[in-house]
Amino acid sequence: MNWVLLGVAASVATLVLLTLGYPLARIVGIRGFAAVGVAPAFAMTVICGASVVLPWAGIAWSSLPVLVFAAVIAAILGIGAWLTRHLRPSASEGSRFDGALLIALVLVSGLIAWRTVSVIQAPDAISQTFDNVFHLNALRWILDTGSASALEIGYMTNPEGPPTFYPSGWHAFVTLVIQITGAPLTIALNGSVLAITAVVWPLGAILLSRTLFGRSAAVSFGTGVLAASLPSFPLLPMDYGVLYPFQLGLALLPAVLAVTARFLGLTAVRDDVGTLWWGIALLGCLPGLALVHPGALMAWLALSAPLAAVRGVVAWRERSSMRSRIKVVAVAALYLGAAAAMVYVLRPPASARSWQPEMSYGEALIALASTSPWYASAAVLGSVSILAGAAWALISRTSVAIAALGIYLTAGFLFVVVAAAPFPFRDVFTAPWYNNIPRIAAILAIAVVPLGTFGIQKTWSMVAARAHRAGWSGPIVRNVGMAGVGVLVVISQVGPTSAMPDAERVASASFALTPDSPLLDSDEAALVSRLPEVVEEGYAIAGSPWTGASVAYALTGATVLMPHIQMEISENLDSVNQGLADAEPGSEVCEAISALGVGYVLDFGTREVHGASHVFPGLEDLDESSAVELIDAEGSARLYQVTGCTE
C-alpha cells in the first residue's frame, strides 16, 4: 500500500507543477513540448510567490489560495499578451506528434525512477543525514503554522528572534503534495523527490538540448540516455547533505537555460514567441529558482554567461558602426556588474563556506574527465560524449555549439577551482556554493548534457549519412539507430563502463534504516512511532537534535524543544539542556521546564549524525536521575517523563 501511495504522491507532485505552470507558458506564447518543459519553473515561481504573499494576507498555506494566486498572474499575463499581440512573430503550424521524443522521455524517466526508488529503498524512508533534520521538521512546521514563507520559516529555529530569510520553495511545494494526497509526510516527500528526479529533470534536460540543437530523434535519445547516466545528478544531492532544495533548483536549471537561450536567439528552432515574451518568460522563471535555492540561481548565472558571451560576440560582428558596438560593450559591462553584485550579495557567510580543497590539480582534472567527480567509478558514456562534443564544436564552430562548449568549460573550471585551488582564489569563484565540491559536482552534470548530446547527435549524423551513401535504406538506418540507443543504455547503466551502480550503492546507504543508522536507527524509529500513544498532547519533548531525537516532530507531530541542530538557544532552553537531570521543585530549571512546557525527554544515547560529540548535561545519564521516570524503551532508546518538578 505504501508503494501505491508513493506513486500517487509522485503523480500529484507532477500534476501540481504542470497544472500551475503549463497555462502560464501557453499564455506567454510557448507551445508544444517547450510549454511542458518550462511549466515546472513557472510553477515554482507561483508557489514561491504565493508562499511569501499569503501570510501577509492572513491566509493559511494550501492549494486553493495558490491556485487563486496563479489565476491572478495568468490574468495579468493574459492582458499583457493581448496588448502586445502585434509584436509577436507569426505563429507556426501546430506541433506534430513526436514519437521519438515521447519514447525518450519514457525511457529516461523510467531509468531515473528505478535508480531513485533503489536509493530510498522504502516509500517512507528518510535520509539519515545532517540537513534532513531541518527539512523534515520544516515541512511539519509549515503544516502546523500555515506559513511557508521564506521570511517566516526561520522562526522554527529562532522563535523569539527577528525574521530571517531561508529559501523555502521546496518545502512549500512538498507541503502542497502532503495536503493534497493526505499521505504521510515521509511518503509525500519521497514521492515529490521522485517527480523531481524522474520528470522535472528529464523534461528540462531534453528541452535544453532540443532548443540548442533541434528536434531530431538523436538529440532526444542522446539527452535522455546521458541524463540518466550521470551519478552527480540527480543522485548526489540525495546522498550528500541531503540537498533536497538544491536538487530541485538544479532540476529546474536546464529549462531556465533553454529559456535564456531562446531570449538571446541562440536556438536551432523557429521563434514564434518573440524576444519580448522570452524575456518575460525568463523573468518568470528566476524568482522561483532563487527561492528554491540561491545556489541554483547562481548556477544559472554561471552557466548562462557563455550564452551571453556568444550572443555578445555575434552582436559585435553584426554591428559595424562604433556607436552600435559601444552599446554592446555597455550591455556586457552592465551584465558583468550585475553578476558581480549577485555573487557578492548571495554568497553564504564566511563561516559557512570554509570547505577546504581535497584534490591536487591533476586529481581534479582526472575527476573532471571521468564525468563522475564524486564517485569512484567513471561514467564512460559521459566522458566519450564530451570529447566528441568538444571536437565537433571546434569543427562546426556554430554559435550554439560554442555556447554548449562554453557551458561545460565554465562548470569544469568551477570544479577544478573548488576541488584544488587555494583560498582566497577559490572563494572568488565558488563562494556561492559554499566552496563545496559536491554542490559544484552536481552543477557539472548539468553542463555535461548539452555538449555530450551534441557529440552524440553529430556522430550519429555522420554515421547515418555514410550509411545512406552506402545504399542502406531509411528503415535499416533507423533500426540501427534504435539498436545503438539500446547499447548506450546498457553501457550507461551496468558494468564497468557505468558509474550508476556505484552511485546508487553509496546513496542508498544514506537512506538505510539499520541498528547503526547515523540519524535515526531502527530502535529509535520504533520508539518514535509509539509517541502518539504515550506522549500527552500539550507537552514538549527535550532531546539532543544531533542524535535524531528532533525528527520526532516531523514523524509524529509531537512538539520538540529543538527542531533543528543549529537551533538558537534561548535562556530557558539552555537551562533545560544544562539542568533537567537535576530538576527539583522550585528550582530555576523547573521554571524553564514550565515555561517551555517540557514533559518528556528522548534519550538516544551519544551517537550523533556526524560522529561528533555535543554535550547537554541536563539530558544525559537520565537512568540515574530522580527528575525523570522511564515510561517506554526500545533497545537502547529511552523515553522519559519529567517528574522532578512535581511536589
CSV table of N, CA and C in Angstrom, one decimal, residues 521-604:
chain,number,residue,atom,x,y,z
A,521,ASP,N,18.1,5.3,14.2
A,521,ASP,CA,18.3,3.8,13.9
A,521,ASP,C,17.0,3.1,14.1
A,522,SER,N,17.0,1.8,13.9
A,522,SER,CA,15.7,1.1,13.8
A,522,SER,C,15.1,1.0,15.2
A,523,ASP,N,15.8,1.0,16.3
A,523,ASP,CA,15.2,1.0,17.6
A,523,ASP,C,14.6,2.4,17.9
A,524,GLU,N,15.3,3.4,17.6
A,524,GLU,CA,14.8,4.8,17.8
A,524,GLU,C,13.6,5.0,17.0
A,525,ALA,N,13.6,4.5,15.7
A,525,ALA,CA,12.4,4.7,14.9
A,525,ALA,C,11.2,4.0,15.4
A,526,ALA,N,11.4,2.8,16.0
A,526,ALA,CA,10.3,2.1,16.6
A,526,ALA,C,9.7,2.8,17.8
A,527,LEU,N,10.6,3.4,18.6
A,527,LEU,CA,10.1,4.2,19.8
A,527,LEU,C,9.4,5.4,19.4
A,528,VAL,N,9.9,6.1,18.4
A,528,VAL,CA,9.3,7.3,17.9
A,528,VAL,C,7.9,7.0,17.4
A,529,SER,N,7.7,5.9,16.7
A,529,SER,CA,6.4,5.6,16.1
A,529,SER,C,5.4,5.4,17.2
A,530,ARG,N,5.8,5.1,18.5
A,530,ARG,CA,4.8,4.9,19.5
A,530,ARG,C,4.5,6.2,20.3
A,531,LEU,N,5.2,7.3,20.0
A,531,LEU,CA,5.0,8.5,20.8
A,531,LEU,C,3.5,9.0,20.8
A,532,PRO,N,2.8,8.9,19.7
A,532,PRO,CA,1.4,9.4,19.8
A,532,PRO,C,0.6,8.7,20.8
A,533,GLU,N,0.9,7.4,21.1
A,533,GLU,CA,0.2,6.6,22.1
A,533,GLU,C,0.6,6.9,23.5
A,534,VAL,N,1.8,7.5,23.7
A,534,VAL,CA,2.4,7.6,25.0
A,534,VAL,C,2.5,9.1,25.5
A,535,VAL,N,2.8,10.0,24.6
A,535,VAL,CA,3.0,11.4,25.0
A,535,VAL,C,1.7,12.1,25.0
A,536,GLU,N,1.4,12.8,26.1
A,536,GLU,CA,0.2,13.6,26.2
A,536,GLU,C,0.3,14.9,25.4
A,537,GLU,N,-0.8,15.3,24.7
A,537,GLU,CA,-0.8,16.5,24.0
A,537,GLU,C,-0.5,17.7,24.8
A,538,GLY,N,0.1,18.7,24.3
A,538,GLY,CA,0.4,19.9,25.0
A,538,GLY,C,1.7,20.0,25.7
A,539,TYR,N,2.5,18.8,25.7
A,539,TYR,CA,3.8,18.8,26.3
A,539,TYR,C,4.9,18.7,25.2
A,540,ALA,N,6.0,19.3,25.5
A,540,ALA,CA,7.1,19.3,24.5
A,540,ALA,C,8.1,18.2,25.0
A,541,ILE,N,8.9,17.7,24.0
A,541,ILE,CA,9.9,16.7,24.2
A,541,ILE,C,11.3,17.3,24.1
A,542,ALA,N,12.1,17.1,25.2
A,542,ALA,CA,13.5,17.5,25.1
A,542,ALA,C,14.3,16.4,24.5
A,543,GLY,N,15.5,16.7,24.0
A,543,GLY,CA,16.4,15.7,23.4
A,543,GLY,C,17.4,16.3,22.5
A,544,SER,N,18.5,15.7,22.4
A,544,SER,CA,19.6,16.3,21.5
A,544,SER,C,19.2,16.1,20.0
A,545,PRO,N,19.2,17.2,19.3
A,545,PRO,CA,18.9,17.1,17.8
A,545,PRO,C,20.0,16.4,17.1
A,546,TRP,N,21.2,16.4,17.6
A,546,TRP,CA,22.3,15.7,17.0
A,546,TRP,C,22.1,14.2,16.9
A,547,THR,N,21.4,13.6,17.9
A,547,THR,CA,21.2,12.2,17.9
A,547,THR,C,19.9,11.7,17.1
A,548,GLY,N,19.2,12.7,16.5
A,548,GLY,CA,18.0,12.3,15.8
A,548,GLY,C,16.7,12.4,16.6
A,549,ALA,N,16.8,12.8,17.9
A,549,ALA,CA,15.6,12.9,18.7
A,549,ALA,C,14.6,13.9,18.1
A,550,SER,N,15.1,15.0,17.5
A,550,SER,CA,14.3,16.1,17.0
A,550,SER,C,13.3,15.7,15.8
A,551,VAL,N,13.7,14.6,15.1
A,551,VAL,CA,12.8,14.3,13.9
A,551,VAL,C,11.5,13.7,14.4
A,552,ALA,N,11.4,13.4,15.7
A,552,ALA,CA,10.1,13.0,16.2
A,552,ALA,C,9.0,14.0,15.9
A,553,TYR,N,9.4,15.3,15.8
A,553,TYR,CA,8.4,16.3,15.4
A,553,TYR,C,7.8,16.0,14.0
A,554,ALA,N,8.7,15.8,13.1
A,554,ALA,CA,8.3,15.6,11.7
A,554,ALA,C,7.5,14.3,11.5
A,555,LEU,N,8.0,13.3,12.2
A,555,LEU,CA,7.4,11.9,12.0
A,555,LEU,C,6.1,11.7,12.7
A,556,THR,N,5.8,12.4,13.9
A,556,THR,CA,4.6,12.2,14.7
A,556,THR,C,3.8,13.5,14.9
A,557,GLY,N,4.4,14.6,14.8
A,557,GLY,CA,3.7,15.9,15.1
A,557,GLY,C,3.9,16.3,16.6
A,558,ALA,N,4.6,15.4,17.4
A,558,ALA,CA,4.9,15.8,18.8
A,558,ALA,C,5.9,17.0,18.8
A,559,THR,N,5.6,17.9,19.7
A,559,THR,CA,6.4,19.1,19.8
A,559,THR,C,7.8,18.7,20.4
A,560,VAL,N,8.8,19.3,19.8
A,560,VAL,CA,10.2,19.0,20.4
A,560,VAL,C,10.8,20.4,20.7
A,561,LEU,N,11.7,20.4,21.6
A,561,LEU,CA,12.3,21.7,22.0
A,561,LEU,C,13.3,22.2,20.9
A,562,MET,N,14.0,21.3,20.3
A,562,MET,CA,15.0,21.8,19.3
A,562,MET,C,14.7,21.1,18.0
A,563,PRO,N,13.9,21.7,17.1
A,563,PRO,CA,13.6,21.1,15.8
A,563,PRO,C,14.7,21.2,14.8
A,564,HIS,N,15.8,21.8,15.1
A,564,HIS,CA,16.9,21.8,14.2
A,564,HIS,C,18.2,21.7,15.0
A,565,ILE,N,19.2,21.2,14.4
A,565,ILE,CA,20.5,21.1,15.0
A,565,ILE,C,21.1,22.5,15.3
A,566,GLN,N,21.0,23.4,14.4
A,566,GLN,CA,21.6,24.7,14.5
A,566,GLN,C,20.5,25.6,15.1
A,567,MET,N,20.0,25.3,16.3
A,567,MET,CA,19.0,26.0,17.0
A,567,MET,C,19.5,27.2,17.7
A,568,GLU,N,18.7,28.3,17.7
A,568,GLU,CA,19.1,29.4,18.6
A,568,GLU,C,18.7,29.1,20.0
A,569,ILE,N,19.6,29.1,20.9
A,569,ILE,CA,19.4,28.6,22.3
A,569,ILE,C,19.0,29.8,23.1
A,570,SER,N,17.7,29.8,23.6
A,570,SER,CA,17.2,30.8,24.5
A,570,SER,C,17.7,30.5,25.9
A,571,GLU,N,17.5,31.5,26.8
A,571,GLU,CA,17.9,31.3,28.2
A,571,GLU,C,17.2,30.1,28.8
A,572,ASN,N,15.8,30.0,28.6
A,572,ASN,CA,15.1,28.9,29.2
A,572,ASN,C,15.5,27.5,28.6
A,573,LEU,N,15.8,27.5,27.2
A,573,LEU,CA,16.2,26.3,26.6
A,573,LEU,C,17.6,25.9,27.1
A,574,ASP,N,18.4,26.8,27.3
A,574,ASP,CA,19.8,26.5,27.8
A,574,ASP,C,19.7,25.9,29.2
A,575,SER,N,18.7,26.5,30.0
A,575,SER,CA,18.6,26.0,31.4
A,575,SER,C,18.1,24.5,31.4
A,576,VAL,N,17.2,24.2,30.5
A,576,VAL,CA,16.7,22.8,30.4
A,576,VAL,C,17.9,21.9,29.9
A,577,ASN,N,18.6,22.3,28.9
A,577,ASN,CA,19.7,21.5,28.4
A,577,ASN,C,20.8,21.3,29.4
A,578,GLN,N,21.0,22.2,30.3
A,578,GLN,CA,22.0,22.1,31.2
A,578,GLN,C,21.6,21.4,32.5
A,579,GLY,N,20.3,21.6,32.9
A,579,GLY,CA,20.0,21.1,34.3
A,579,GLY,C,18.8,20.3,34.4
A,580,LEU,N,18.1,19.8,33.4
A,580,LEU,CA,16.9,19.0,33.5
A,580,LEU,C,17.1,17.8,34.4
A,581,ALA,N,18.2,17.1,34.3
A,581,ALA,CA,18.5,15.9,35.1
A,581,ALA,C,18.5,16.2,36.6
A,582,ASP,N,18.8,17.4,37.0
A,582,ASP,CA,18.8,17.8,38.4
A,582,ASP,C,17.6,18.6,38.8
A,583,ALA,N,16.5,18.6,38.0
A,583,ALA,CA,15.4,19.4,38.4
A,583,ALA,C,14.7,18.9,39.7
A,584,GLU,N,14.3,19.9,40.5
A,584,GLU,CA,13.6,19.7,41.7
A,584,GLU,C,12.6,20.8,41.9
A,585,PRO,N,11.5,20.6,42.6
A,585,PRO,CA,10.5,21.7,42.8
A,585,PRO,C,11.2,23.0,43.2
A,586,GLY,N,10.7,24.1,42.6
A,586,GLY,CA,11.2,25.4,43.0
A,586,GLY,C,12.5,25.8,42.4
A,587,SER,N,13.2,25.0,41.6
A,587,SER,CA,14.5,25.3,41.0
A,587,SER,C,14.3,26.1,39.8
A,588,GLU,N,15.4,26.8,39.4
A,588,GLU,CA,15.3,27.6,38.2
A,588,GLU,C,15.0,26.8,36.9
A,589,VAL,N,15.6,25.6,36.9
A,589,VAL,CA,15.3,24.7,35.7
A,589,VAL,C,13.8,24.3,35.7
A,590,CYS,N,13.2,24.2,36.8
A,590,CYS,CA,11.8,23.8,36.8
A,590,CYS,C,10.9,25.0,36.2
A,591,GLU,N,11.4,26.2,36.5
A,591,GLU,CA,10.7,27.4,35.9
A,591,GLU,C,10.8,27.3,34.4
A,592,ALA,N,12.0,27.0,33.9
A,592,ALA,CA,12.2,26.9,32.5
A,592,ALA,C,11.4,25.8,31.9
A,593,ILE,N,11.4,24.6,32.6
A,593,ILE,CA,10.6,23.5,32.1
A,593,ILE,C,9.1,23.9,32.0
A,594,SER,N,8.6,24.6,33.0
A,594,SER,CA,7.2,25.0,33.0
A,594,SER,C,7.0,26.0,31.8
A,595,ALA,N,7.9,27.0,31.6
A,595,ALA,CA,7.7,28.0,30.6
A,595,ALA,C,7.7,27.4,29.2
A,596,LEU,N,8.5,26.3,29.0
A,596,LEU,CA,8.6,25.7,27.7
A,596,LEU,C,7.6,24.5,27.5
A,597,GLY,N,7.0,24.1,28.6
A,597,GLY,CA,6.0,23.0,28.5
A,597,GLY,C,6.7,21.7,28.3
A,598,VAL,N,7.8,21.5,28.9
A,598,VAL,CA,8.5,20.2,28.7
A,598,VAL,C,7.9,19.2,29.6
A,599,GLY,N,7.6,18.0,29.0
A,599,GLY,CA,7.0,16.9,29.7
A,599,GLY,C,7.8,15.6,29.6
A,600,TYR,N,8.6,15.6,28.6
A,600,TYR,CA,9.3,14.3,28.2
A,600,TYR,C,10.7,14.6,27.7
A,601,VAL,N,11.5,13.5,27.7
A,601,VAL,CA,12.8,13.5,27.2
A,601,VAL,C,13.1,12.3,26.4
A,602,LEU,N,13.6,12.4,25.2
A,602,LEU,CA,14.0,11.3,24.3
A,602,LEU,C,15.5,11.2,24.5
A,603,ASP,N,16.0,10.1,24.9
A,603,ASP,CA,17.4,9.8,25.1
A,603,ASP,C,17.8,8.8,24.1
A,604,PHE,N,18.5,9.2,23.1
A,604,PHE,CA,19.0,8.3,22.0
A,604,PHE,C,20.5,8.1,22.1
